[in-house]
Tab-separated table of C-alpha atoms in Angstrom:
chain	number	residue	atom	x	y	z
F	28	UNK	CA	-0.013	0.033	-0.088
F	29	UNK	CA	1.141	3.311	-0.921
F	30	UNK	CA	1.551	6.298	1.676
F	31	UNK	CA	-1.090	7.970	-0.446
F	32	UNK	CA	-3.551	4.887	0.188
F	33	UNK	CA	-2.787	4.790	3.992
F	34	UNK	CA	-5.786	6.329	5.572
F	35	UNK	CA	-5.633	8.400	8.718
F	36	UNK	CA	-7.360	6.370	11.954
F	37	UNK	CA	-9.609	7.884	14.621
F	38	UNK	CA	-10.334	5.661	17.470
F	39	UNK	CA	-13.245	6.779	19.682
F	40	UNK	CA	-13.194	4.637	22.888
F	41	UNK	CA	-14.233	4.835	26.627
F	42	UNK	CA	-12.013	3.959	29.592
F	43	UNK	CA	-12.498	0.682	31.187
F	44	UNK	CA	-13.726	2.505	34.375
F	45	UNK	CA	-16.289	4.537	32.169
F	46	UNK	CA	-15.245	7.907	33.432
F	47	UNK	CA	-13.595	9.284	30.466
F	48	UNK	CA	-14.521	9.207	26.815
F	49	UNK	CA	-11.702	10.344	24.023
F	50	UNK	CA	-10.880	10.223	20.631
F	51	UNK	CA	-7.415	9.453	19.672
F	52	UNK	CA	-5.944	10.175	15.938
F	53	UNK	CA	-3.221	9.220	13.916
F	54	UNK	CA	-3.116	12.011	11.398
F	55	UNK	CA	0.624	11.332	9.891
F	56	UNK	CA	-1.015	9.815	6.506
F	57	UNK	CA	-2.823	13.217	5.889
F	58	UNK	CA	0.699	14.995	5.741
F	59	UNK	CA	1.664	13.402	2.357
F	60	UNK	CA	-1.823	14.325	0.670
F	61	UNK	CA	-1.270	17.864	1.989
F	62	UNK	CA	2.080	18.397	0.689
F	63	UNK	CA	1.147	16.841	-2.730
F	64	UNK	CA	-2.012	18.913	-2.962
F	65	UNK	CA	-0.218	22.085	-1.867
F	66	UNK	CA	3.454	22.169	-3.309
F	67	UNK	CA	3.431	26.031	-2.845
F	68	UNK	CA	3.204	25.954	0.871
F	69	UNK	CA	6.171	25.711	3.140
F	70	UNK	CA	6.439	22.669	5.715
F	71	UNK	CA	5.427	24.965	8.456
F	72	UNK	CA	2.005	26.080	6.509
F	73	UNK	CA	1.517	22.519	5.674
F	74	UNK	CA	1.684	21.565	9.312
F	75	UNK	CA	-0.876	24.249	10.362
F	76	UNK	CA	-3.456	22.942	7.874
F	77	UNK	CA	-2.731	19.177	9.160
F	78	UNK	CA	-3.611	20.458	12.676
F	79	UNK	CA	-6.871	22.156	11.201
F	80	UNK	CA	-7.814	18.965	9.535
F	81	UNK	CA	-7.125	16.956	12.767
F	82	UNK	CA	-9.209	19.245	14.326
F	83	UNK	CA	-12.398	18.590	12.092
F	84	UNK	CA	-11.833	14.867	12.515
F	85	UNK	CA	-11.943	14.997	16.150
F	86	UNK	CA	-14.988	17.171	16.334
F	87	UNK	CA	-16.176	14.858	13.775
F	88	UNK	CA	-15.539	11.795	15.775
F	89	UNK	CA	-17.868	12.885	18.536
F	90	UNK	CA	-21.079	12.071	16.332
F	91	UNK	CA	-19.101	8.901	15.009
F	92	UNK	CA	-18.895	10.523	11.527
F	93	UNK	CA	-22.483	10.598	10.789
F	94	UNK	CA	-22.588	14.226	9.227
F	95	UNK	CA	-20.285	16.490	7.150
F	96	UNK	CA	-18.224	18.879	9.150
F	97	UNK	CA	-16.536	21.900	7.987
F	98	UNK	CA	-13.969	24.318	9.781
F	99	UNK	CA	-13.535	27.679	8.542
F	100	UNK	CA	-10.548	29.866	10.391
F	101	UNK	CA	-10.364	33.608	9.755
F	102	UNK	CA	-7.243	34.882	11.184
F	103	UNK	CA	-5.020	38.240	11.763
F	104	UNK	CA	-1.884	35.792	11.650
F	105	UNK	CA	0.244	34.447	8.673
F	106	UNK	CA	-2.536	31.906	7.966
F	107	UNK	CA	-5.224	34.550	6.832
F	108	UNK	CA	-7.781	31.569	6.137
F	109	UNK	CA	-7.811	27.973	6.570
F	110	UNK	CA	-10.466	25.497	5.834
F	111	UNK	CA	-11.078	21.819	6.733
F	112	UNK	CA	-13.865	20.120	4.801
F	113	UNK	CA	-14.538	16.348	5.987
F	114	UNK	CA	-17.122	13.643	4.726
F	115	UNK	CA	-18.594	10.951	6.668
F	116	UNK	CA	-17.837	8.688	3.985
F	117	UNK	CA	-14.190	8.875	4.578
F	118	UNK	CA	-12.627	11.882	2.579
F	119	UNK	CA	-11.098	14.827	3.981
F	120	UNK	CA	-9.607	18.135	2.311
F	121	UNK	CA	-8.316	21.523	3.139
F	122	UNK	CA	-6.666	24.654	1.928
F	123	UNK	CA	-4.728	27.435	3.589
F	124	UNK	CA	-4.472	31.043	2.573
F	125	UNK	CA	-0.944	32.266	3.496
F	126	UNK	CA	-0.382	36.147	3.820
F	127	UNK	CA	2.890	38.039	3.839
F	128	UNK	CA	5.231	38.824	6.904
F	129	UNK	CA	6.305	36.595	9.944
F	130	UNK	CA	4.767	35.967	13.383
F	131	UNK	CA	2.262	33.348	14.494
F	132	UNK	CA	0.296	31.428	11.919
F	133	UNK	CA	-2.859	31.691	13.501
F	134	UNK	CA	-3.778	34.785	15.895
F	135	UNK	CA	-6.784	37.167	16.646
F	136	UNK	CA	-8.724	39.171	15.673
F	137	UNK	CA	-10.288	36.390	13.791
F	138	UNK	CA	-13.061	33.906	13.797
F	139	UNK	CA	-13.712	30.141	14.171
F	140	UNK	CA	-16.549	28.727	12.465
F	141	UNK	CA	-17.778	25.194	12.618
F	142	UNK	CA	-20.744	23.832	10.189
F	143	UNK	CA	-22.184	20.462	10.727
F	144	UNK	CA	-24.565	19.082	8.165
F	145	UNK	CA	-26.363	15.780	7.581
F	146	UNK	CA	-28.002	16.752	4.316
F	147	UNK	CA	-31.466	16.229	5.106
F	148	UNK	CA	-31.542	19.234	7.839
F	149	UNK	CA	-30.430	22.622	7.804
F	150	UNK	CA	-26.776	22.929	8.770
F	151	UNK	CA	-25.803	23.870	12.223
F	152	UNK	CA	-23.140	26.544	12.292
F	153	UNK	CA	-21.443	27.552	15.333
F	154	UNK	CA	-19.043	30.797	15.103
F	155	UNK	CA	-17.100	32.368	17.817
F	156	UNK	CA	-13.921	34.814	17.812
F	157	UNK	CA	-10.574	33.463	18.323
F	158	UNK	CA	-9.459	33.303	21.744
F	159	UNK	CA	-5.817	33.824	23.308
F	160	UNK	CA	-3.742	30.616	22.766
F	161	UNK	CA	-3.148	27.943	20.102
F	162	UNK	CA	-5.294	25.872	17.941
F	163	UNK	CA	-6.449	23.351	20.614
F	164	UNK	CA	-7.440	26.455	22.780
F	165	UNK	CA	-9.746	27.505	20.074
F	166	UNK	CA	-11.519	23.982	19.924
F	167	UNK	CA	-11.793	23.883	23.565
F	168	UNK	CA	-13.469	27.158	23.562
F	169	UNK	CA	-15.950	26.222	20.740
F	170	UNK	CA	-16.907	22.948	22.434
F	171	UNK	CA	-17.454	24.818	25.664
F	172	UNK	CA	-19.433	27.728	24.265
F	173	UNK	CA	-21.343	26.118	21.430
F	174	UNK	CA	-21.890	22.673	22.474
F	175	UNK	CA	-21.489	22.950	26.215
F	176	UNK	CA	-18.708	20.288	26.564
F	177	UNK	CA	-15.873	20.736	28.704
F	178	UNK	CA	-13.085	18.942	26.901
F	179	UNK	CA	-9.308	18.714	26.812
F	180	UNK	CA	-7.811	18.865	23.231
F	181	UNK	CA	-4.079	18.243	22.238
F	182	UNK	CA	-2.876	18.853	18.569
F	183	UNK	CA	0.589	17.944	17.154
F	184	UNK	CA	2.337	17.941	13.772
F	185	UNK	CA	6.290	18.155	13.289
F	186	UNK	CA	7.048	20.042	9.908
F	187	UNK	CA	10.179	18.071	9.849
F	188	UNK	CA	8.715	14.627	9.493
F	189	UNK	CA	4.820	15.170	8.996
F	190	UNK	CA	4.476	13.116	12.212
F	191	UNK	CA	1.015	14.472	13.632
F	192	UNK	CA	-2.228	13.451	15.173
F	193	UNK	CA	-4.725	14.562	18.117
F	194	UNK	CA	-6.373	13.704	21.043
F	195	UNK	CA	-9.730	14.993	22.467
F	196	UNK	CA	-10.582	14.118	26.167
F	197	UNK	CA	-13.864	14.448	27.921
F	198	UNK	CA	-15.109	13.685	31.509
F	199	UNK	CA	-18.253	11.647	31.849
F	200	UNK	CA	-20.881	12.695	34.725
F	201	UNK	CA	-19.674	11.823	38.234
F	202	UNK	CA	-15.981	11.316	37.255
F	203	UNK	CA	-14.308	11.128	40.809
F	204	UNK	CA	-11.762	13.623	41.726
F	205	UNK	CA	-8.666	11.035	42.032
F	206	UNK	CA	-9.820	9.846	38.426
F	207	UNK	CA	-9.573	13.263	37.246
F	208	UNK	CA	-6.195	14.023	38.869
F	209	UNK	CA	-4.816	11.031	37.368
F	210	UNK	CA	-6.092	12.098	33.992
F	211	UNK	CA	-4.619	15.818	34.447
F	212	UNK	CA	-1.128	13.801	35.319
F	213	UNK	CA	-1.424	11.674	32.006
F	214	UNK	CA	-2.307	14.689	29.825
F	215	UNK	CA	0.688	16.844	31.272
F	216	UNK	CA	2.947	13.918	31.099
F	217	UNK	CA	2.235	13.515	27.267
F	218	UNK	CA	4.541	16.432	26.525
F	219	UNK	CA	7.688	13.900	27.109
F	220	UNK	CA	6.050	11.279	24.631
F	221	UNK	CA	7.731	11.728	21.087
F	222	UNK	CA	5.159	12.221	18.447
F	223	UNK	CA	6.105	9.069	16.369
F	224	UNK	CA	5.038	6.910	19.726
F	225	UNK	CA	1.592	8.476	19.938
F	226	UNK	CA	-0.469	6.139	17.925
F	227	UNK	CA	-4.267	5.733	18.870
F	228	UNK	CA	-3.143	2.384	20.700
F	229	UNK	CA	-0.737	3.971	22.780
F	230	UNK	CA	-2.761	7.014	23.632
F	231	UNK	CA	-5.707	4.433	24.550
F	232	UNK	CA	-3.265	3.127	27.210
F	233	UNK	CA	-2.225	6.219	28.228
F	234	UNK	CA	-5.417	7.713	29.144
F	235	UNK	CA	-6.938	4.111	30.237
F	236	UNK	CA	-3.720	3.627	32.547
F	237	UNK	CA	-3.272	0.493	30.818
F	238	UNK	CA	-4.876	-1.850	28.310
F	239	UNK	CA	-8.688	-2.296	28.531
F	240	UNK	CA	-10.169	0.702	26.865
F	241	UNK	CA	-13.351	-0.106	25.285
F	242	UNK	CA	-13.294	1.239	21.481
F	243	UNK	CA	-16.679	2.423	20.505
F	244	UNK	CA	-15.676	2.892	16.910
F	245	UNK	CA	-12.611	3.208	14.455
F	246	UNK	CA	-12.798	5.458	11.169
F	247	UNK	CA	-10.439	5.727	8.499
F	248	UNK	CA	-10.097	8.775	6.771
F	249	UNK	CA	-8.173	9.776	3.720
F	250	UNK	CA	-7.069	13.157	2.181
F	251	UNK	CA	-8.912	13.316	-0.992
F	252	UNK	CA	-10.399	16.105	-2.945
F	253	UNK	CA	-13.749	15.493	-4.385
F	254	UNK	CA	-13.617	18.148	-7.450
F	255	UNK	CA	-14.587	16.957	-10.875
F	256	UNK	CA	-14.932	18.740	-14.024
F	257	UNK	CA	-18.931	18.162	-13.875
F	258	UNK	CA	-19.054	19.857	-10.554
F	259	UNK	CA	-16.897	22.664	-11.685
F	260	UNK	CA	-19.030	23.291	-15.032
F	261	UNK	CA	-22.205	23.278	-12.589
F	262	UNK	CA	-21.129	25.793	-10.381
F	263	UNK	CA	-19.500	27.960	-13.109
F	264	UNK	CA	-22.980	27.727	-15.085
F	265	UNK	CA	-24.490	29.944	-12.564
F	266	UNK	CA	-22.216	32.887	-13.536
F	267	UNK	CA	-24.041	35.753	-15.143
F	268	UNK	CA	-23.229	37.551	-18.392
F	269	UNK	CA	-20.677	40.250	-16.795
F	270	UNK	CA	-18.822	37.766	-14.964
F	271	UNK	CA	-18.790	35.183	-17.854
F	272	UNK	CA	-17.220	38.320	-20.124
F	273	UNK	CA	-14.636	39.008	-17.573
F	274	UNK	CA	-13.665	35.227	-17.074
F	275	UNK	CA	-13.273	34.855	-20.774
F	276	UNK	CA	-12.308	38.297	-21.631
F	277	UNK	CA	-9.573	37.135	-24.053
F	278	UNK	CA	-11.806	35.048	-25.828
F	279	UNK	CA	-10.483	31.802	-25.371
F	280	UNK	CA	-10.200	29.002	-22.634
F	281	UNK	CA	-9.022	29.477	-19.312
F	282	UNK	CA	-7.517	27.265	-16.758
F	283	UNK	CA	-9.340	26.847	-13.339
F	284	UNK	CA	-7.318	25.337	-10.652
F	285	UNK	CA	-8.921	23.534	-7.444
F	286	UNK	CA	-7.900	25.373	-4.415
F	287	UNK	CA	-7.942	22.117	-2.380
F	288	UNK	CA	-5.925	19.787	-4.693
F	289	UNK	CA	-4.245	21.879	-7.452
F	290	UNK	CA	-5.802	20.092	-10.252
F	291	UNK	CA	-6.120	22.229	-13.298
F	292	UNK	CA	-9.311	22.316	-15.582
F	293	UNK	CA	-9.415	23.775	-18.960
F	294	UNK	CA	-12.789	25.598	-19.495
F	295	UNK	CA	-13.929	27.033	-22.872
F	296	UNK	CA	-16.706	29.816	-23.263
F	297	UNK	CA	-19.115	27.023	-24.836
F	298	UNK	CA	-18.622	24.567	-21.904
F	299	UNK	CA	-20.935	26.395	-19.920
F	300	UNK	CA	-24.000	26.843	-22.052
F	301	UNK	CA	-25.986	29.774	-22.813
F	302	UNK	CA	-25.050	33.040	-21.038
F	303	UNK	CA	-27.246	33.846	-18.032
F	304	UNK	CA	-28.820	37.207	-17.095
F	305	UNK	CA	-27.003	40.252	-16.012
F	306	UNK	CA	-27.083	39.961	-12.140
């Protein structure tokens, strides 16, 4: 199996004492897809994008991947906008818009927007202003404000090796104080564990304090764009006359590139059918 075919794995589990529920993620396979799909991005920017993709998977795991989930981040940092788009059938893709200058990749003022949709009902959209702190702090604030869930989130991606993953931990009702203290110690101790060792199996034992955690669900996700010539033509067909004239101002075909995967499509004026009305 090639690296491109290797899926990211998300394990949703419950500790043996049933006091802690968590999701553990091996996101390293997403690194290859991000690097191939966004060759113009430097390694640090790709690491930011992988962490946002990991965030989407951890949030999606809370509902056992029963819905499509999108994260839109707008930031005053070097990453002006980041999008992660994850489907329940196993595909995830993303894009990062990099600005000029140095400094933190993500910082306020800015917004985090999470959209959940099943296709049958109106989507749920949760939005909050960016808080002080890294990406995991944004997720914790979102869960507390929009879903009334107190959780601990950990994200990592090494821009040198691509080793990446995530962990989302939630306390169950009536978790005793001594179990909470042990959990806090385990989470604090995770800093000394190298990224390559933080597999879902290791993290399950680490949180459970030994083997025996009950696996509720294991989901495989692949970095794969869902763009197609047909879907692109369908979207462009809605352009009005003015937009079409601007798009084909030289009279010949144009190249349209998918922001998610970098694939180029050649579109000729006649491909879009009759001109629409002026907007």
